[in-house]
């Protein structure tokens, strides 16, 4: 694993511990494009924004 992947995973666990939420967050990896992140609608908008701030650009659906 690269250092950036470990950093992103660490940031996600930090968000989940400080702001628990219900819903699903799925990450689809593709070798040609950056990973795609799909969140359910039940995830609070503030939490969605925090996750979007952590994850690389152009990876949301």
PDB file of N, CA and C in Angstrom, residues 20-42:
ATOM      1  N   UNK A  20     -20.077   9.621  14.106  1.00  0.00           N
ATOM      2  CA  UNK A  20     -20.707   8.375  13.656  1.00  0.00           C
ATOM      3  C   UNK A  20     -21.889   8.668  12.739  1.00  0.00           C
ATOM      4  N   UNK A  21     -22.074   7.836  11.732  1.00  0.00           N
ATOM      5  CA  UNK A  21     -23.178   8.025  10.790  1.00  0.00           C
ATOM      6  C   UNK A  21     -23.732   6.681  10.371  1.00  0.00           C
ATOM      7  N   UNK A  22     -24.954   6.712   9.826  1.00  0.00           N
ATOM      8  CA  UNK A  22     -25.555   5.502   9.285  1.00  0.00           C
ATOM      9  C   UNK A  22     -25.581   5.631   7.768  1.00  0.00           C
ATOM     10  N   UNK A  23     -25.518   4.521   7.108  1.00  0.00           N
ATOM     11  CA  UNK A  23     -25.516   4.522   5.648  1.00  0.00           C
ATOM     12  C   UNK A  23     -24.308   3.766   5.131  1.00  0.00           C
ATOM     13  N   UNK A  24     -24.152   3.791   3.815  1.00  0.00           N
ATOM     14  CA  UNK A  24     -23.047   3.059   3.205  1.00  0.00           C
ATOM     15  C   UNK A  24     -22.159   4.000   2.414  1.00  0.00           C
ATOM     16  N   UNK A  25     -20.877   3.687   2.429  1.00  0.00           N
ATOM     17  CA  UNK A  25     -19.893   4.381   1.611  1.00  0.00           C
ATOM     18  C   UNK A  25     -19.141   3.291   0.861  1.00  0.00           C
ATOM     19  N   UNK A  26     -19.295   3.272  -0.468  1.00  0.00           N
ATOM     20  CA  UNK A  26     -18.639   2.248  -1.278  1.00  0.00           C
ATOM     21  C   UNK A  26     -17.566   2.905  -2.127  1.00  0.00           C
ATOM     22  N   UNK A  27     -16.433   2.230  -2.230  1.00  0.00           N
ATOM     23  CA  UNK A  27     -15.326   2.718  -3.048  1.00  0.00           C
ATOM     24  C   UNK A  27     -15.037   1.667  -4.103  1.00  0.00           C
ATOM     25  N   UNK A  28     -15.179   2.063  -5.373  1.00  0.00           N
ATOM     26  CA  UNK A  28     -14.903   1.178  -6.490  1.00  0.00           C
ATOM     27  C   UNK A  28     -13.580   1.597  -7.112  1.00  0.00           C
ATOM     28  N   UNK A  29     -12.666   0.652  -7.221  1.00  0.00           N
ATOM     29  CA  UNK A  29     -11.382   0.993  -7.828  1.00  0.00           C
ATOM     30  C   UNK A  29     -11.357   0.535  -9.281  1.00  0.00           C
ATOM     31  N   UNK A  30     -10.676   1.325 -10.093  1.00  0.00           N
ATOM     32  CA  UNK A  30     -10.532   1.053 -11.508  1.00  0.00           C
ATOM     33  C   UNK A  30      -9.094   1.363 -11.859  1.00  0.00           C
ATOM     34  N   UNK A  31      -8.468   0.537 -12.629  1.00  0.00           N
ATOM     35  CA  UNK A  31      -7.051   0.775 -12.906  1.00  0.00           C
ATOM     36  C   UNK A  31      -6.820   1.912 -13.880  1.00  0.00           C
ATOM     37  N   UNK A  32      -7.846   2.390 -14.563  1.00  0.00           N
ATOM     38  CA  UNK A  32      -7.677   3.464 -15.534  1.00  0.00           C
ATOM     39  C   UNK A  32      -8.060   4.831 -14.994  1.00  0.00           C
ATOM     40  N   UNK A  33      -8.945   4.873 -14.010  1.00  0.00           N
ATOM     41  CA  UNK A  33      -9.434   6.136 -13.435  1.00  0.00           C
ATOM     42  C   UNK A  33      -9.207   6.108 -11.932  1.00  0.00           C
ATOM     43  N   UNK A  34      -9.303   7.274 -11.277  1.00  0.00           N
ATOM     44  CA  UNK A  34      -9.240   7.245  -9.813  1.00  0.00           C
ATOM     45  C   UNK A  34     -10.426   6.463  -9.254  1.00  0.00           C
ATOM     46  N   UNK A  35     -10.328   6.020  -8.047  1.00  0.00           N
ATOM     47  CA  UNK A  35     -11.405   5.259  -7.420  1.00  0.00           C
ATOM     48  C   UNK A  35     -12.683   6.091  -7.367  1.00  0.00           C
ATOM     49  N   UNK A  36     -13.812   5.404  -7.496  1.00  0.00           N
ATOM     50  CA  UNK A  36     -15.110   6.075  -7.471  1.00  0.00           C
ATOM     51  C   UNK A  36     -15.755   5.845  -6.111  1.00  0.00           C
ATOM     52  N   UNK A  37     -16.238   6.912  -5.488  1.00  0.00           N
ATOM     53  CA  UNK A  37     -16.878   6.836  -4.179  1.00  0.00           C
ATOM     54  C   UNK A  37     -18.374   7.069  -4.354  1.00  0.00           C
ATOM     55  N   UNK A  38     -19.180   6.149  -3.823  1.00  0.00           N
ATOM     56  CA  UNK A  38     -20.634   6.267  -3.884  1.00  0.00           C
ATOM     57  C   UNK A  38     -21.163   6.199  -2.457  1.00  0.00           C
ATOM     58  N   UNK A  39     -21.932   7.213  -2.064  1.00  0.00           N
ATOM     59  CA  UNK A  39     -22.492   7.271  -0.711  1.00  0.00           C
ATOM     60  C   UNK A  39     -24.011   7.189  -0.773  1.00  0.00           C
ATOM     61  N   UNK A  40     -24.599   6.515   0.214  1.00  0.00           N
ATOM     62  CA  UNK A  40     -26.052   6.440   0.268  1.00  0.00           C
ATOM     63  C   UNK A  40     -26.612   7.789   0.725  1.00  0.00           C
ATOM     64  N   UNK A  41     -27.878   7.991   0.450  1.00  0.00           N
ATOM     65  CA  UNK A  41     -28.507   9.277   0.792  1.00  0.00           C
ATOM     66  C   UNK A  41     -28.692   9.456   2.294  1.00  0.00           C
ATOM     67  N   UNK A  42     -28.623   8.358   3.038  1.00  0.00           N
ATOM     68  CA  UNK A  42     -28.822   8.474   4.484  1.00  0.00           C
ATOM     69  C   UNK A  42     -27.595   9.038   5.202  1.00  0.00           C
TER      70      UNK A  42
END
